[in-house]
Amino acid sequence: MPLVISDLSSVSSTIAHQARGNGAQGANGAGGAGVKSSQITLETLRELDPATLNGEIDRVAHSISHLERSNAQIRQLLDQTGQQDEGTAEGDDMDEDDKRELRVAVEENEETISDKRQLIDRMTRALVDQAGTHALPAGASAGASAQGQAAARRA
């Protein structure tokens, strides 16, 4: 089973463009690509139309599900290698440095997931501010958690 380790920490070009217009800097500090979700303010999001916000909520929720799946696969691999006797099964060639690197990847993914959930919360607030709760995707509510909203959209 292949590991899915996505680099999904930056936001879409639509929101990034809007954020750069409001002063957010790219990863290189020059306002280029790579605006992080934590740099996107509620004020910036309020400037986007509801259809864009709904699309972005779905896209970010989808990226969260990929990161969660990646973490589950990494944890499963770590658990399997931890339970095997040395030299008896496939994957035993993973040394402690490899395992540490995978644990760091899980931690980084968790931070990214947290940032993305906060972005979904901000996008949801912006959507409600603009159009009221009737503009939220089916199954979502203004007070619902990002995880619950994502699950509702996937159902």
PDB file of C-alpha atoms in Angstrom:
ATOM      1  CA  MET A   1       0.000   0.000   0.000  1.00  0.00           C
ATOM      2  CA  PRO A   2       1.654   3.275  -1.095  1.00  0.00           C
ATOM      3  CA  LEU A   3       1.925   6.151   1.330  1.00  0.00           C
ATOM      4  CA  VAL A   4       0.121   9.328   0.405  1.00  0.00           C
ATOM      5  CA  ILE A   5       2.169  12.252   1.664  1.00  0.00           C
ATOM      6  CA  SER A   6       0.766  15.381   0.147  1.00  0.00           C
ATOM      7  CA  ASP A   7       2.214  18.865   0.194  1.00  0.00           C
ATOM      8  CA  LEU A   8      -1.104  20.547   0.769  1.00  0.00           C
ATOM      9  CA  SER A   9      -0.056  23.244   3.190  1.00  0.00           C
ATOM     10  CA  SER A  10      -0.616  26.159   0.834  1.00  0.00           C
ATOM     11  CA  VAL A  11      -4.003  27.468  -0.196  1.00  0.00           C
ATOM     12  CA  SER A  12      -5.568  27.801  -3.624  1.00  0.00           C
ATOM     13  CA  SER A  13      -4.461  30.484  -5.999  1.00  0.00           C
ATOM     14  CA  THR A  14      -7.801  32.325  -5.683  1.00  0.00           C
ATOM     15  CA  ILE A  15      -7.466  32.851  -1.944  1.00  0.00           C
ATOM     16  CA  ALA A  16      -3.692  33.306  -2.109  1.00  0.00           C
ATOM     17  CA  HIS A  17      -4.096  36.064  -4.707  1.00  0.00           C
ATOM     18  CA  GLN A  18      -6.658  37.811  -2.500  1.00  0.00           C
ATOM     19  CA  ALA A  19      -4.415  37.427   0.565  1.00  0.00           C
ATOM     20  CA  ARG A  20      -1.364  38.808  -1.244  1.00  0.00           C
ATOM     21  CA  GLY A  21      -3.460  41.792  -2.211  1.00  0.00           C
ATOM     22  CA  ASN A  22      -4.081  42.272   1.503  1.00  0.00           C
ATOM     23  CA  GLY A  23      -0.413  42.012   2.474  1.00  0.00           C
ATOM     24  CA  ALA A  24       0.231  38.280   3.067  1.00  0.00           C
ATOM     25  CA  GLN A  25       3.696  37.133   2.072  1.00  0.00           C
ATOM     26  CA  GLY A  26       4.593  33.955   0.251  1.00  0.00           C
ATOM     27  CA  ALA A  27       6.954  31.331   1.633  1.00  0.00           C
ATOM     28  CA  ASN A  28       9.892  33.277   0.239  1.00  0.00           C
ATOM     29  CA  GLY A  29       8.707  36.503   1.900  1.00  0.00           C
ATOM     30  CA  ALA A  30       8.093  38.220  -1.417  1.00  0.00           C
ATOM     31  CA  GLY A  31       4.343  37.719  -1.734  1.00  0.00           C
ATOM     32  CA  GLY A  32       4.792  34.857  -4.176  1.00  0.00           C
ATOM     33  CA  ALA A  33       3.179  31.436  -4.220  1.00  0.00           C
ATOM     34  CA  GLY A  34       3.012  29.463  -1.020  1.00  0.00           C
ATOM     35  CA  VAL A  35       0.752  31.639   1.129  1.00  0.00           C
ATOM     36  CA  LYS A  36      -0.031  29.505   4.179  1.00  0.00           C
ATOM     37  CA  SER A  37      -3.583  28.985   5.381  1.00  0.00           C
ATOM     38  CA  SER A  38      -2.691  30.626   8.710  1.00  0.00           C
ATOM     39  CA  GLN A  39      -1.978  33.879   6.812  1.00  0.00           C
ATOM     40  CA  ILE A  40      -5.515  34.104   5.407  1.00  0.00           C
ATOM     41  CA  THR A  41      -7.542  36.461   7.555  1.00  0.00           C
ATOM     42  CA  LEU A  42     -11.283  36.558   8.076  1.00  0.00           C
ATOM     43  CA  GLU A  43     -11.307  40.011   6.496  1.00  0.00           C
ATOM     44  CA  THR A  44      -9.673  38.640   3.342  1.00  0.00           C
ATOM     45  CA  LEU A  45     -12.162  35.796   3.168  1.00  0.00           C
ATOM     46  CA  ARG A  46     -15.117  38.169   3.518  1.00  0.00           C
ATOM     47  CA  GLU A  47     -14.060  39.728   0.216  1.00  0.00           C
ATOM     48  CA  LEU A  48     -14.631  36.481  -1.675  1.00  0.00           C
ATOM     49  CA  ASP A  49     -17.988  35.515  -3.127  1.00  0.00           C
ATOM     50  CA  PRO A  50     -19.998  32.724  -1.432  1.00  0.00           C
ATOM     51  CA  ALA A  51     -19.544  30.280  -4.318  1.00  0.00           C
ATOM     52  CA  THR A  52     -15.761  30.609  -4.069  1.00  0.00           C
ATOM     53  CA  LEU A  53     -15.888  30.125  -0.305  1.00  0.00           C
ATOM     54  CA  ASN A  54     -18.060  27.017  -0.631  1.00  0.00           C
ATOM     55  CA  GLY A  55     -15.676  25.582  -3.221  1.00  0.00           C
ATOM     56  CA  GLU A  56     -12.670  26.330  -1.035  1.00  0.00           C
ATOM     57  CA  ILE A  57     -14.295  24.771   2.021  1.00  0.00           C
ATOM     58  CA  ASP A  58     -14.827  21.573   0.016  1.00  0.00           C
ATOM     59  CA  ARG A  59     -11.288  21.645  -1.400  1.00  0.00           C
ATOM     60  CA  VAL A  60      -9.646  22.191   1.989  1.00  0.00           C
ATOM     61  CA  ALA A  61     -11.812  19.495   3.609  1.00  0.00           C
ATOM     62  CA  HIS A  62     -10.708  17.116   0.847  1.00  0.00           C
ATOM     63  CA  SER A  63      -7.047  17.928   1.469  1.00  0.00           C
ATOM     64  CA  ILE A  64      -7.567  17.282   5.204  1.00  0.00           C
ATOM     65  CA  SER A  65      -8.939  13.843   4.405  1.00  0.00           C
ATOM     66  CA  HIS A  66      -5.825  13.077   2.335  1.00  0.00           C
ATOM     67  CA  LEU A  67      -3.530  14.169   5.154  1.00  0.00           C
ATOM     68  CA  GLU A  68      -5.503  12.100   7.661  1.00  0.00           C
ATOM     69  CA  ARG A  69      -5.266   9.080   5.370  1.00  0.00           C
ATOM     70  CA  SER A  70      -1.516   9.638   5.008  1.00  0.00           C
ATOM     71  CA  ASN A  71      -1.096   9.768   8.764  1.00  0.00           C
ATOM     72  CA  ALA A  72      -3.109   6.571   9.214  1.00  0.00           C
ATOM     73  CA  GLN A  73      -0.917   4.803   6.644  1.00  0.00           C
ATOM     74  CA  ILE A  74       2.294   6.058   8.243  1.00  0.00           C
ATOM     75  CA  ARG A  75       1.120   5.021  11.706  1.00  0.00           C
ATOM     76  CA  GLN A  76       0.166   1.600  10.387  1.00  0.00           C
ATOM     77  CA  LEU A  77       3.616   1.198   8.854  1.00  0.00           C
ATOM     78  CA  LEU A  78       5.287   2.278  12.086  1.00  0.00           C
ATOM     79  CA  ASP A  79       3.113  -0.128  14.082  1.00  0.00           C
ATOM     80  CA  GLN A  80       3.937  -3.009  11.715  1.00  0.00           C
ATOM     81  CA  THR A  81       7.665  -2.391  11.853  1.00  0.00           C
ATOM     82  CA  GLY A  82       7.522  -2.072  15.634  1.00  0.00           C
ATOM     83  CA  GLN A  83       5.822  -5.467  16.002  1.00  0.00           C
ATOM     84  CA  GLN A  84       8.110  -7.437  13.695  1.00  0.00           C
ATOM     85  CA  ASP A  85      11.088  -9.438  14.862  1.00  0.00           C
ATOM     86  CA  GLU A  86      14.354  -8.232  13.357  1.00  0.00           C
ATOM     87  CA  GLY A  87      15.087  -9.684   9.940  1.00  0.00           C
ATOM     88  CA  THR A  88      11.837 -11.622   9.624  1.00  0.00           C
ATOM     89  CA  ALA A  89       9.565  -9.493   7.513  1.00  0.00           C
ATOM     90  CA  GLU A  90       9.427  -6.951   4.777  1.00  0.00           C
ATOM     91  CA  GLY A  91      10.036  -3.405   6.013  1.00  0.00           C
ATOM     92  CA  ASP A  92      12.653  -4.415   8.572  1.00  0.00           C
ATOM     93  CA  ASP A  93      15.226  -2.427   6.674  1.00  0.00           C
ATOM     94  CA  MET A  94      13.723   0.719   8.215  1.00  0.00           C
ATOM     95  CA  ASP A  95      16.189   2.105  10.724  1.00  0.00           C
ATOM     96  CA  GLU A  96      15.484   4.462  13.612  1.00  0.00           C
ATOM     97  CA  ASP A  97      16.264   7.519  11.466  1.00  0.00           C
ATOM     98  CA  ASP A  98      13.606   6.423   8.956  1.00  0.00           C
ATOM     99  CA  LYS A  99      11.090   5.885  11.742  1.00  0.00           C
ATOM    100  CA  ARG A 100      11.907   9.257  13.296  1.00  0.00           C
ATOM    101  CA  GLU A 101      11.471  10.921   9.902  1.00  0.00           C
ATOM    102  CA  LEU A 102       8.049   9.322   9.527  1.00  0.00           C
ATOM    103  CA  ARG A 103       7.025  10.432  13.024  1.00  0.00           C
ATOM    104  CA  VAL A 104       8.089  13.986  12.159  1.00  0.00           C
ATOM    105  CA  ALA A 105       6.002  13.785   8.966  1.00  0.00           C
ATOM    106  CA  VAL A 106       2.950  12.780  11.027  1.00  0.00           C
ATOM    107  CA  GLU A 107       3.521  15.706  13.410  1.00  0.00           C
ATOM    108  CA  GLU A 108       3.885  18.140  10.506  1.00  0.00           C
ATOM    109  CA  ASN A 109       0.724  16.764   8.915  1.00  0.00           C
ATOM    110  CA  GLU A 110      -1.123  17.223  12.223  1.00  0.00           C
ATOM    111  CA  GLU A 111      -0.037  20.875  12.342  1.00  0.00           C
ATOM    112  CA  THR A 112      -1.169  21.353   8.744  1.00  0.00           C
ATOM    113  CA  ILE A 113      -4.506  19.670   9.493  1.00  0.00           C
ATOM    114  CA  SER A 114      -5.015  22.001  12.448  1.00  0.00           C
ATOM    115  CA  ASP A 115      -4.212  25.053  10.296  1.00  0.00           C
ATOM    116  CA  LYS A 116      -6.601  23.872   7.598  1.00  0.00           C
ATOM    117  CA  ARG A 117      -9.399  23.259  10.102  1.00  0.00           C
ATOM    118  CA  GLN A 118      -8.931  26.785  11.390  1.00  0.00           C
ATOM    119  CA  LEU A 119      -9.080  28.054   7.794  1.00  0.00           C
ATOM    120  CA  ILE A 120     -12.347  26.169   7.243  1.00  0.00           C
ATOM    121  CA  ASP A 121     -13.708  27.765  10.410  1.00  0.00           C
ATOM    122  CA  ARG A 122     -12.709  31.230   9.138  1.00  0.00           C
ATOM    123  CA  MET A 123     -14.200  30.535   5.698  1.00  0.00           C
ATOM    124  CA  THR A 124     -17.428  29.338   7.321  1.00  0.00           C
ATOM    125  CA  ARG A 125     -17.616  32.497   9.450  1.00  0.00           C
ATOM    126  CA  ALA A 126     -17.002  34.644   6.356  1.00  0.00           C
ATOM    127  CA  LEU A 127     -19.713  32.790   4.461  1.00  0.00           C
ATOM    128  CA  VAL A 128     -22.217  33.234   7.291  1.00  0.00           C
ATOM    129  CA  ASP A 129     -21.258  36.911   7.621  1.00  0.00           C
ATOM    130  CA  GLN A 130     -21.903  37.434   3.911  1.00  0.00           C
ATOM    131  CA  ALA A 131     -24.922  35.333   3.180  1.00  0.00           C
ATOM    132  CA  GLY A 132     -26.288  33.921   6.432  1.00  0.00           C
ATOM    133  CA  THR A 133     -26.502  30.308   7.486  1.00  0.00           C
ATOM    134  CA  HIS A 134     -28.590  29.353   4.432  1.00  0.00           C
ATOM    135  CA  ALA A 135     -25.408  29.680   2.325  1.00  0.00           C
ATOM    136  CA  LEU A 136     -23.622  26.911   4.218  1.00  0.00           C
ATOM    137  CA  PRO A 137     -23.238  23.532   2.515  1.00  0.00           C
ATOM    138  CA  ALA A 138     -25.887  20.935   3.371  1.00  0.00           C
ATOM    139  CA  GLY A 139     -25.352  19.459   6.812  1.00  0.00           C
ATOM    140  CA  ALA A 140     -23.113  22.289   8.024  1.00  0.00           C
ATOM    141  CA  SER A 141     -23.954  24.846  10.680  1.00  0.00           C
ATOM    142  CA  ALA A 142     -22.345  28.076  11.725  1.00  0.00           C
ATOM    143  CA  GLY A 143     -21.225  26.526  15.008  1.00  0.00           C
ATOM    144  CA  ALA A 144     -20.184  23.127  13.629  1.00  0.00           C
ATOM    145  CA  SER A 145     -16.592  22.044  13.800  1.00  0.00           C
ATOM    146  CA  ALA A 146     -14.542  21.879  10.632  1.00  0.00           C
ATOM    147  CA  GLN A 147     -14.257  18.121  10.989  1.00  0.00           C
ATOM    148  CA  GLY A 148     -18.026  17.782  11.220  1.00  0.00           C
ATOM    149  CA  GLN A 149     -18.530  20.032   8.222  1.00  0.00           C
ATOM    150  CA  ALA A 150     -16.044  18.041   6.181  1.00  0.00           C
ATOM    151  CA  ALA A 151     -17.762  14.802   7.123  1.00  0.00           C
ATOM    152  CA  ALA A 152     -21.121  16.254   6.166  1.00  0.00           C
ATOM    153  CA  ARG A 153     -19.827  17.244   2.735  1.00  0.00           C
ATOM    154  CA  ARG A 154     -18.285  13.797   2.126  1.00  0.00           C
ATOM    155  CA  ALA A 155     -21.523  11.997   3.065  1.00  0.00           C
TER     156      ALA A 155
END
